[in-house]
Coordinates of C-alpha atoms and ligand atoms in Angstrom, one line a residue:
X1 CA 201.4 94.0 -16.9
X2 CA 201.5 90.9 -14.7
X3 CA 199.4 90.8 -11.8
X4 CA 199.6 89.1 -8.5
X5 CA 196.9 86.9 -6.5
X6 CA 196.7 88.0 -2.8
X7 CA 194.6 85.9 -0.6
X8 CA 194.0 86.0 3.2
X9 CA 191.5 83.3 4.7
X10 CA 189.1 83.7 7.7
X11 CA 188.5 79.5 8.6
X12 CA 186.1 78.9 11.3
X13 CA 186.2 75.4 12.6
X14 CA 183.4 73.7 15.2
X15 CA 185.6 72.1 18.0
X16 CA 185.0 68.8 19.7
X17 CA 184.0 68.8 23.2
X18 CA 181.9 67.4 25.8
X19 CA 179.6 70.0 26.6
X20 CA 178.7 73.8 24.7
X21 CA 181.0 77.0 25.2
X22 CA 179.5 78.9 27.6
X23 CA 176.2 76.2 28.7
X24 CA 176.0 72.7 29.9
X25 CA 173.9 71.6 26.7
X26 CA 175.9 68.4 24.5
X27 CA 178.2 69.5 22.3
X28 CA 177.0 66.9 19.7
X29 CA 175.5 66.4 15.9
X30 CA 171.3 65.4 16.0
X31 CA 169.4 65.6 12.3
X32 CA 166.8 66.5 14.5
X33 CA 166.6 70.1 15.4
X34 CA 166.1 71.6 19.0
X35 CA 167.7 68.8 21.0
X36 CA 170.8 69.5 22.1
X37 CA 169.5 73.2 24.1
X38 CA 170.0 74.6 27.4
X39 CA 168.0 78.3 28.0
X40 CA 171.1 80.2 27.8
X41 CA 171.7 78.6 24.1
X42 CA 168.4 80.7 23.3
X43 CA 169.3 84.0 25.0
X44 CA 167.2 83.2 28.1
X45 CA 166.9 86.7 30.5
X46 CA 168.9 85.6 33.8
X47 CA 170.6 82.7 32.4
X48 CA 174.6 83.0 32.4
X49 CA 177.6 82.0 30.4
X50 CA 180.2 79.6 32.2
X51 CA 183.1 78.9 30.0
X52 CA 184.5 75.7 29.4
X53 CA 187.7 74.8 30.1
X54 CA 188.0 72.4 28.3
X55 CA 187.1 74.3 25.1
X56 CA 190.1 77.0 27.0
X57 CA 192.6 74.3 27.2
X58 CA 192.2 73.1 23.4
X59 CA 192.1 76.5 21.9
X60 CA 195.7 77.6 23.9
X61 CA 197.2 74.0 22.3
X62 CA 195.6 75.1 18.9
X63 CA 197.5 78.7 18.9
X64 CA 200.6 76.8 20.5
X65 CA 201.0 74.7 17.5
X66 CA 200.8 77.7 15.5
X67 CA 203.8 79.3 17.6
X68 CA 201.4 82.7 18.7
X69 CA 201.8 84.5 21.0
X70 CA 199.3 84.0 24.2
X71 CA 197.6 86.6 26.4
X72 CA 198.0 86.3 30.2
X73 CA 194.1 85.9 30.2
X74 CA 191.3 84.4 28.8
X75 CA 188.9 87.2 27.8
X76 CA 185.2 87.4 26.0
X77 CA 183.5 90.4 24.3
X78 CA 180.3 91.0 22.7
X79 CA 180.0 91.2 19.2
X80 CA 176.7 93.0 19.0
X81 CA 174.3 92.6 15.6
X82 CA 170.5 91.2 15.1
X83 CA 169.7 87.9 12.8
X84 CA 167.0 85.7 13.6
X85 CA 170.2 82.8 14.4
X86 CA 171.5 85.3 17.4
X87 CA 168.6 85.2 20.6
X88 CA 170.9 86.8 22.8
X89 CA 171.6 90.0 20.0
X90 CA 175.5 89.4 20.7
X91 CA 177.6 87.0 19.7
X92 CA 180.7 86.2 22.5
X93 CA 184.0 85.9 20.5
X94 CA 187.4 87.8 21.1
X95 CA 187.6 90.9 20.0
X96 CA 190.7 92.9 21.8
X97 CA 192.3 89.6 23.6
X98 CA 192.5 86.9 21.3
X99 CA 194.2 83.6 22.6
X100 CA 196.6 83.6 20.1
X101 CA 198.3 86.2 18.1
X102 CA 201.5 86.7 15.0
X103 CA 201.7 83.1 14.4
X104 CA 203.3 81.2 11.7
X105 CA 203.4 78.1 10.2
X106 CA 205.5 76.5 7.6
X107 CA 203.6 74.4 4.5
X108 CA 204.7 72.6 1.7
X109 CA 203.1 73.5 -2.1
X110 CA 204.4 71.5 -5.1
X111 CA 207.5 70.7 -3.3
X112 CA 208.3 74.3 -2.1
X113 CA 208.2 75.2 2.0
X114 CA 206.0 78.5 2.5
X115 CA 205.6 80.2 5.4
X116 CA 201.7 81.5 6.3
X117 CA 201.4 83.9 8.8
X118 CA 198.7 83.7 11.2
X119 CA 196.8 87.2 12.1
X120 CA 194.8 85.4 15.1
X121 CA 193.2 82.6 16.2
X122 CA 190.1 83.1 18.8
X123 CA 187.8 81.1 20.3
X124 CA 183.8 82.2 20.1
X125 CA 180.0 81.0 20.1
X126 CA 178.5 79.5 17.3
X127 CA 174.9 80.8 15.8
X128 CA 172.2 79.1 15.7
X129 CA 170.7 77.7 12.4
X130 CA 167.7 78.6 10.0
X131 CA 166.0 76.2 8.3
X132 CA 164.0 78.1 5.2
X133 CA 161.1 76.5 4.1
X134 CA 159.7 77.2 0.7
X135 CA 157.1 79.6 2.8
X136 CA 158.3 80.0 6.5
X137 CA 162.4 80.1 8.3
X138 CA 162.9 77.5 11.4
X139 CA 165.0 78.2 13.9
X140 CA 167.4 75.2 14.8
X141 CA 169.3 75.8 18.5
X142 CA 171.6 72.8 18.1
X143 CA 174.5 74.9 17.1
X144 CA 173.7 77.5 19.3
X145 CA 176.9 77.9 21.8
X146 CA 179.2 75.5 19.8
X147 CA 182.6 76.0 20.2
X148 CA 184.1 77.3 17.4
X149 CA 187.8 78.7 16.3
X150 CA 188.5 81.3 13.6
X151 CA 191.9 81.7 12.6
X152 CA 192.9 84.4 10.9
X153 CA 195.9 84.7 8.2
X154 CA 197.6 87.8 6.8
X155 CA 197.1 88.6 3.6
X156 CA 200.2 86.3 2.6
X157 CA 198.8 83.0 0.3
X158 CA 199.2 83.6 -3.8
X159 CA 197.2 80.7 -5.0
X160 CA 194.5 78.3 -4.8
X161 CA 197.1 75.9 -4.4
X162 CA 198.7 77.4 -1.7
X163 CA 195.3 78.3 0.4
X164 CA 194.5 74.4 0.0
X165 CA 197.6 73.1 0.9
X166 CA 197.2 75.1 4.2
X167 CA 193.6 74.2 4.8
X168 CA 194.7 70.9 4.6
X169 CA 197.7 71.7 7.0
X170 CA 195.5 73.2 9.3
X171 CA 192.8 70.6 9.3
X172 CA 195.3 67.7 9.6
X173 CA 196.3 69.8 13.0
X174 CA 192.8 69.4 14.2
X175 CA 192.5 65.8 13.5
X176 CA 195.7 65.2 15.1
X177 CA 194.8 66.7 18.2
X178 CA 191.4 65.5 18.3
X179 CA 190.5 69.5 18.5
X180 CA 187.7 68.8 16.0
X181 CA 186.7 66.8 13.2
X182 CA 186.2 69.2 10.3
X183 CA 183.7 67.4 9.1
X184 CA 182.3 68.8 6.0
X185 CA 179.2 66.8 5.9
X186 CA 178.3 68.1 9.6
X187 CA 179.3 71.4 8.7
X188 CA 181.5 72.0 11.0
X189 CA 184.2 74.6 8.4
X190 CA 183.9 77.5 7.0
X191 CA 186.2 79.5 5.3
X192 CA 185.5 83.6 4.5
X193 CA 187.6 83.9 1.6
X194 CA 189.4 87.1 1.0
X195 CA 191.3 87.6 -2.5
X196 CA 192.4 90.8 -4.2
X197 CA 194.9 91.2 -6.9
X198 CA 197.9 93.9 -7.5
X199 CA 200.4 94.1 -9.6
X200 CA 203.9 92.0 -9.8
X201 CA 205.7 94.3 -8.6
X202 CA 203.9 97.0 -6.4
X203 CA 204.3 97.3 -2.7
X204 CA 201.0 98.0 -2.4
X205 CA 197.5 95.5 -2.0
X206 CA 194.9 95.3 -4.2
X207 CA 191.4 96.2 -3.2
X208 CA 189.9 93.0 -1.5
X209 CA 186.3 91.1 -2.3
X210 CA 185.8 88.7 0.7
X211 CA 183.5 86.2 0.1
X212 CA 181.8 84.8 3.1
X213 CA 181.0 81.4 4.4
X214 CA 182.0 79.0 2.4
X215 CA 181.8 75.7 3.3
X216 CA 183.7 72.8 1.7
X217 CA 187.5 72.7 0.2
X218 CA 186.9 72.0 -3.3
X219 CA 184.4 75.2 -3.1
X220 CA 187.3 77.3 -1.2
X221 CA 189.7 76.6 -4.7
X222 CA 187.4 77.1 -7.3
X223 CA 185.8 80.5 -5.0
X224 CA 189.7 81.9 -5.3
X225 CA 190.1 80.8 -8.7
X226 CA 186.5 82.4 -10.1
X227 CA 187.6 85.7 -8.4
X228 CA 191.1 85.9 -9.4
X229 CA 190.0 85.6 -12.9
X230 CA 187.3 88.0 -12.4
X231 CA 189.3 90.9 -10.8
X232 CA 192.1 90.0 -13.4
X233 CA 189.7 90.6 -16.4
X234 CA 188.1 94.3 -14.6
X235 CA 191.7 95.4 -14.6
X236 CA 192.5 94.2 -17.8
X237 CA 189.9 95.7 -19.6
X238 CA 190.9 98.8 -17.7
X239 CA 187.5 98.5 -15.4
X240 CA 190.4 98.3 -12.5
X241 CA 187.7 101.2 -10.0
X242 CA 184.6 98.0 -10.7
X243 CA 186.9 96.1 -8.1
X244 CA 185.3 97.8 -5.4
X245 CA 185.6 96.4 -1.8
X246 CA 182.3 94.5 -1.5
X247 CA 181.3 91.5 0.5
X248 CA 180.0 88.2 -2.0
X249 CA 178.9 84.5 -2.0
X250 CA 179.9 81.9 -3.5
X251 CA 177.2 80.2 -5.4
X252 CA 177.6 76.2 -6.4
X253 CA 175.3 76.4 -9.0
X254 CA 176.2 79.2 -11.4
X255 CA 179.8 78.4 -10.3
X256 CA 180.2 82.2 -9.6
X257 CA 180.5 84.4 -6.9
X258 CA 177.3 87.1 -6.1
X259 CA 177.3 90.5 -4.6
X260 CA 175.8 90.8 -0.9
X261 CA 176.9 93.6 0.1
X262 CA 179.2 96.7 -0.2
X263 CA 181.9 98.5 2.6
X264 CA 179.3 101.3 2.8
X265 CA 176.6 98.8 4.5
X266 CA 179.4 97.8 6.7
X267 CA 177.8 97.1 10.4
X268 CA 179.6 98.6 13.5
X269 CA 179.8 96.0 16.2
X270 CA 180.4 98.1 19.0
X271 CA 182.2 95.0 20.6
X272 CA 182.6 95.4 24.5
X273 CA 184.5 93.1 27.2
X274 CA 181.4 90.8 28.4
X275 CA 181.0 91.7 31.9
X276 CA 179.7 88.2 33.3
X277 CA 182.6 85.8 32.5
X278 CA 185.7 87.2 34.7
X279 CA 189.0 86.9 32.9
X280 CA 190.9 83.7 33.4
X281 CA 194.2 83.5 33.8
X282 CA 196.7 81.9 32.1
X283 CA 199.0 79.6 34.0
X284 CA 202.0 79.3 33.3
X285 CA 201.4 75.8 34.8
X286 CA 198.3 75.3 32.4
X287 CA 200.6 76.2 29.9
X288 CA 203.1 73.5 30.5
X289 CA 200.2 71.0 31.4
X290 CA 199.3 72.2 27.8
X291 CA 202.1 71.6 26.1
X292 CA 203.1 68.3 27.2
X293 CA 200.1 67.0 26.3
X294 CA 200.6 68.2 22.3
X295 CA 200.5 64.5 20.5
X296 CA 202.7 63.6 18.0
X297 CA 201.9 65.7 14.5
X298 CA 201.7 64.2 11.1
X299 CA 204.8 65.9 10.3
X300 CA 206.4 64.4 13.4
X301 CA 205.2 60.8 12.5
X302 CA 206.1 61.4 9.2
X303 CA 209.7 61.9 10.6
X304 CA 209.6 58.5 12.7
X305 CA 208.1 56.7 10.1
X306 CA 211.3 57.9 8.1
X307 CA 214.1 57.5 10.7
X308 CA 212.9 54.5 13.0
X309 CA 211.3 52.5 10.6
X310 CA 213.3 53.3 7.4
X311 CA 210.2 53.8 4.9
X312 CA 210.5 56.3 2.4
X313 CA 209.4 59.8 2.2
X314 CA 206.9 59.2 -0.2
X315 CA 205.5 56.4 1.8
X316 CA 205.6 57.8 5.0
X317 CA 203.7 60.9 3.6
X318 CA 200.9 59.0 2.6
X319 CA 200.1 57.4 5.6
X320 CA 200.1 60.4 8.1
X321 CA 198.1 62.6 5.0
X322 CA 194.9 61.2 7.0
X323 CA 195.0 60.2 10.5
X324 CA 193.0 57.4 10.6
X325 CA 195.2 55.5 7.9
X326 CA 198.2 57.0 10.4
X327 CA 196.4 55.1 12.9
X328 CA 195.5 51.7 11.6
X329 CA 199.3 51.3 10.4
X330 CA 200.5 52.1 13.7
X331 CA 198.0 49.7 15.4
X332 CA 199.5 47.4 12.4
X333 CA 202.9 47.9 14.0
X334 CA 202.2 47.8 17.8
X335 CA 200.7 44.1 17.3
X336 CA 204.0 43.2 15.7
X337 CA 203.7 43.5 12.2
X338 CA 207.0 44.8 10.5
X339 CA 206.6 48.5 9.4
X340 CA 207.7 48.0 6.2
X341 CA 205.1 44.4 5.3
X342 CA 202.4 47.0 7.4
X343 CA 203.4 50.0 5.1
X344 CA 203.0 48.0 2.1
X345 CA 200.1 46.4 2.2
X346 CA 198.5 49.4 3.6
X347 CA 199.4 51.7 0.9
X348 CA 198.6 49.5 -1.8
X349 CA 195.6 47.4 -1.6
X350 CA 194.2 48.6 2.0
X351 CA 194.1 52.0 0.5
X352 CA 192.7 50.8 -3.0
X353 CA 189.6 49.4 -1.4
X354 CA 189.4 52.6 0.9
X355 CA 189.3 54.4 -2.1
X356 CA 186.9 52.6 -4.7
X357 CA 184.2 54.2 -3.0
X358 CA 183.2 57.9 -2.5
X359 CA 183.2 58.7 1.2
X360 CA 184.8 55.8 2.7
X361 CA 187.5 55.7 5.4
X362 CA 189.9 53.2 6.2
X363 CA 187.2 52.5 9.8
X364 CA 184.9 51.0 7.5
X365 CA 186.3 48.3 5.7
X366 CA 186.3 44.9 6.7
X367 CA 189.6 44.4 7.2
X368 CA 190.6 45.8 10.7
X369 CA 194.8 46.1 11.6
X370 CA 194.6 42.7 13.7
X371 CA 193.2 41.1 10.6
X372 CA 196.0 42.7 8.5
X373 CA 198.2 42.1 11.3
X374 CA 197.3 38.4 11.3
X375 CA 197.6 38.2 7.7
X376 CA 200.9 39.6 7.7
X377 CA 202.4 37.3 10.7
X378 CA 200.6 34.1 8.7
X379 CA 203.1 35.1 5.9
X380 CA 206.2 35.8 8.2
X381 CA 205.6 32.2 9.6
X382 CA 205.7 30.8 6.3
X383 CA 202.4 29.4 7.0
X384 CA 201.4 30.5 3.8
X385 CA 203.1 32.3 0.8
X386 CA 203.0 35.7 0.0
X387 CA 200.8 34.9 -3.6
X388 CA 198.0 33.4 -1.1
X389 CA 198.2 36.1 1.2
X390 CA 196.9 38.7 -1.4
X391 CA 194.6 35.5 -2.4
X392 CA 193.5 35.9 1.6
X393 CA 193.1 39.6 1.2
X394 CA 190.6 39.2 -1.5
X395 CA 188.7 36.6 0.3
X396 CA 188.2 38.4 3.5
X397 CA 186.9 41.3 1.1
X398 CA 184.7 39.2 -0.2
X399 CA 183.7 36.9 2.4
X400 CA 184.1 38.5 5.6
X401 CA 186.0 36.3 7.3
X402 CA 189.3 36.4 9.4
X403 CA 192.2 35.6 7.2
X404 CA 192.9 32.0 9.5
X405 CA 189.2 30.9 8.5
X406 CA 190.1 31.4 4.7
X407 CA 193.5 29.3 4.8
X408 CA 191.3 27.1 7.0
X409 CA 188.3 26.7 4.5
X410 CA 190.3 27.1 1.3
X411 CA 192.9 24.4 2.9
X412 CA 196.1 26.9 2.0
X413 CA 198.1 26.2 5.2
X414 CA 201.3 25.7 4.4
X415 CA 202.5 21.5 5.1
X416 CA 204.3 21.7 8.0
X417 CA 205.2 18.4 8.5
X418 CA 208.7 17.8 7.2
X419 CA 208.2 14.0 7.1
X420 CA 206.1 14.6 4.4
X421 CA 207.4 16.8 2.4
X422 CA 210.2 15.3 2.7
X423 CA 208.8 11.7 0.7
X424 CA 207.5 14.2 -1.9
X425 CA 211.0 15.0 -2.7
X426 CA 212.5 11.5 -2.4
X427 CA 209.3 10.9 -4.5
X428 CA 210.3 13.9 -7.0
X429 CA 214.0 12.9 -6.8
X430 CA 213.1 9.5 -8.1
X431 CA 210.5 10.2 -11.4
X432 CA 213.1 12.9 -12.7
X433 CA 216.4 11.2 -12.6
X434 CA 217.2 12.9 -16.2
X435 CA 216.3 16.3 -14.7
X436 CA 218.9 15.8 -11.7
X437 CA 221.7 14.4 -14.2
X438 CA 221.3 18.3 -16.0
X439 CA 221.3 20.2 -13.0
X440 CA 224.5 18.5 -12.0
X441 CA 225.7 18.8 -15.7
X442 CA 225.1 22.8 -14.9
X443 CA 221.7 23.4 -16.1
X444 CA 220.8 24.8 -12.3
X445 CA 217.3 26.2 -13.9
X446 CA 216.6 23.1 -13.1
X447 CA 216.5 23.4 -10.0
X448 CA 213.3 25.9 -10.1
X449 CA 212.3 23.3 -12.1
X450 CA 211.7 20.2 -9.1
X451 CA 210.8 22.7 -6.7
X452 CA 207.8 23.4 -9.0
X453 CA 207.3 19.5 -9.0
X454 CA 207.2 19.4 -5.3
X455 CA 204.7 21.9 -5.0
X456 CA 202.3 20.4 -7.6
X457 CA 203.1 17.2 -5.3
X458 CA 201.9 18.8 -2.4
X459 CA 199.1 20.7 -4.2
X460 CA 200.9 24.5 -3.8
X461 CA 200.7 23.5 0.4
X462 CA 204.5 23.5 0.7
X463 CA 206.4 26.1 1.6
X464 CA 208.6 26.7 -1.6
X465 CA 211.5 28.0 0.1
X466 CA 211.5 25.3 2.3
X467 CA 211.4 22.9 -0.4
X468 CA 214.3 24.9 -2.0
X469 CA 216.7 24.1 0.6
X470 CA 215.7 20.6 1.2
X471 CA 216.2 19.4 -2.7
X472 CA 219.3 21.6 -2.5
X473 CA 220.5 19.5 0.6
X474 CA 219.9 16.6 -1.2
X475 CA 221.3 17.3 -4.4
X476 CA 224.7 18.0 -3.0
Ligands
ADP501 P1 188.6 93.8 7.7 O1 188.9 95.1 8.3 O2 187.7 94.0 6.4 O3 188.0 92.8 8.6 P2 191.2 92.7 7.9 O4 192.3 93.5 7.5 O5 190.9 92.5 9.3 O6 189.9 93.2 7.1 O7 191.4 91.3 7.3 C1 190.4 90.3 7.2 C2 191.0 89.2 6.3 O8 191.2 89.7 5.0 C3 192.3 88.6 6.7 O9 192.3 87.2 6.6 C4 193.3 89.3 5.8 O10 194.4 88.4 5.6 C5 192.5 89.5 4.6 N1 193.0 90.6 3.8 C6 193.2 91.9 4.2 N2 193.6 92.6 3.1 C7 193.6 91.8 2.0 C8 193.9 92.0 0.7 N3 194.2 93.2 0.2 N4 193.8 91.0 -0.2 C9 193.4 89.8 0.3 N5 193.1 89.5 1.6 C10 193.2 90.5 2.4
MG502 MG1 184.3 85.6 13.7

């Protein structure tokens, strides 16, 4: 019997904005803990929430892009539980009116389109954090009140591949939009990963294991692939009723998922409207304010990358796979560099040295797009060839200067004094007499052959095309 993956994800991003949710505290990132705190963000009696609106405004352009449906308001309810991370015993999410609802989006896995439907998206509080000591737990109020999304999918992914390639759909959405950063190292994702298994061909889904909170893609892949195999194998060995519907962890170490807890400790939220923020209505001119302020999308650069500036699909896809390269090549392109030379240099030796270390992004190397952009005008002028401008690219790498202080220092500029190249043909012309008599005889290799001489002449400063027509001129 062949059996079928089902997966359904549960991916909480924090989102970027000035200020917290519902309090006036930053919205920011301190190592140090206890900083960034208003008395609300630690459940204060008397203080009360005020939402954001800017926080309101991203989260309706968040479930436009996913084409869901929107409420007329903007509600909050209680979600009511006690943990040590939770002052106020409540946390305020949406419950009965999230702000968006039966959205889909379309992906792309191993060349195939897929469509993912979206359950939800809502916009609630972040916890705040414990710290455990080897002996004692710290409480950490930073991420108290951050503004976070969860987005919900059906139960309609099938692989690890599949979940990834909309994580990374999703979180290229984000970035786009400036929404939030998903930055792993701040921890500002989480996925609760839910995977069950049935068979090929039955109508009806597998018992489910969700597995809660974790917190970095490559963790979300190898989570789905650990429990896939481990469902497969109960049913296999005909230990189908040990799937039981149970909540887990996925543990790094071991590379295994643990048991937490089962359905039966299952808490009842009693969630309730939250009585001190009044509903906020939904415009339908904040709504169009909305929507014409969307930016352009990957997939929509992708497509003027294609159709205005005629690179190829494959090309165009890997610049607008990460925003900031997206970014530097069009900052390439707006200070005149030619998509194409901009394109090219970009995807192969920008991004090499992006690459060679772990953790690096195209902000921190050296080489900013006016220095590419210089580089790449230098060789459009002729001013210097396109072998010394990868010899330039090097050299600012490894000197960290400005590619017109390396043809400076290194003396490459191009001679642009026709005078003088102009002798160091006549002076070519005149040691090679024999050479001349077999390019006239037909031997037009030859011709290759004195530009050579002229560069040597000029000590690889001339401009070999140049020098090409000139000889040519006078060799007619
Ligand atoms: P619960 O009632 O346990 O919260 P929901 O039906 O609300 O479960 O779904 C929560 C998440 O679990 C969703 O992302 C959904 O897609 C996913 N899910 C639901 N049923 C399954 C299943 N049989 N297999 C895999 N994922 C599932
Ligand atoms: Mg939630």
């Amino acid at each position: 019997m062949a059996y079928k993956a089902v997966i359904g994800l549960e991916f909480h991003c924090e989102m970027k904005s000035h200020t917290k949710v519902f309090s006036g505290a930053i919205n920011g990132f301190s190592k140090k803990p206890n900083q960034l705190v208003s008395p609300l963000d630690m459940g204060f009696p008397g203080t009360l929430p005020v939402l954001n609106k800017e926080c309101v405004k991203k989260a309706i352009e968040m479930a436009m892009i996913l084409n869901c449906k929107i409420p007329e308001y903007m509600e909050f309810d209680r979600k009511n539980y006690f943990y040590p991370d939770l002052p106020k015993g409540y946390q305020l999410t949406q419950f009965f009116n999230p702000v968006g609802t039966n959205g889909k989006v379309i992906i792309e896995v191993n060349g195939e389109e897929k469509e993912v439907l979206i359950h939800d998206i809502h916009l609630e509080e972040d916890s705040a954090s414990l710290d455990h000591l080897y002996d004692t737990s710290n409480i950490d109020y930073n991420r108290s009140g951050v503004p976070l999304l969860e987005l919900v999918t059906e139960p309609c992914l099938n692989s690890a591949d599949e979940a990834i390639e909309f994580l990374e759909h999703i979180k290229r959405i984000y970035e786009y939009t400036d929404i939030s950063e998903c930055d792993t190292k701040k921890g500002q994702i989480r996925a609760d990963v839910n995977v069950s298994i049935m068979d090929e061909d039955s109508k009806e889904l597998g018992t489910k294991v969700e597995v809660k909170n974790v917190n970095s893609f490559d963790s979300i892949r190898k989570t789905i692939n650990y429990e896939i195999e481990r469902q497969t194998k109960l049913k296999e060995s005909g230990h189908y009723d040990e799937v039981v519907q149970e909540t887990r962890r996925w543990d790094d170490e071991s590379g295994t998922t643990i048991h937490m807890r089962s359905k039966a400790d299952a808490i009842d939220y009693k969630y309730f409207t939250e009585p001190n923020i009044p509903r906020y209505k939904i415009t339908s001119e904040l709504l169009d304010d909305i929507r014409k302020n969307i930016p352009m999308l990957a997939h929509e650069r992708k497509e003027k990358y294609i159709n205005e500036y005629n690179l190829s699909l494959y090309d165009a896809k890997v610049l607008v796979k990460n925003k900031d390269v997206s970014d530097y090549f069009e900052e390439c392109v707006s200070l005149g560099s030619d998509p194409k030379s901009a394109c090219n240099w970009i995807t192969t030796r920008v991004l090499a040295e992006v690459n060679k270390k772990d953790d690096t992004s195209i902000k921190d190397i050296f080489i900013t797009p006016s220095m590419l952009a210089e580089l790449i005008k230098l060789i459009e002028d002729k001013k210097i060839t396109n072998n010394q401008g990868k010899e330039v690219f090097s050299k600012m790498l490894e000197e960290e200067i400005t590619p017109l202080e390396i043809v400076k220092k290194y003396g490459m500029e191009v001679i642009e004094d026709s005078n003088l190249i102009n002798s160091l043909i006549d002076e070519v012309l005149n040691e090679n007499t024999k050479a001349i008599e077999d390019y006239k005889n037909g031997r037009t290799n030859m011709l290759d052959y004195l530009v050579g001489q002229v560069m040597r002449k000029s000590r690889g400063k001339a401009n070999p095309v140049e020098a090409k027509e000139k000889l040519l001129e006078k060799l007619k």
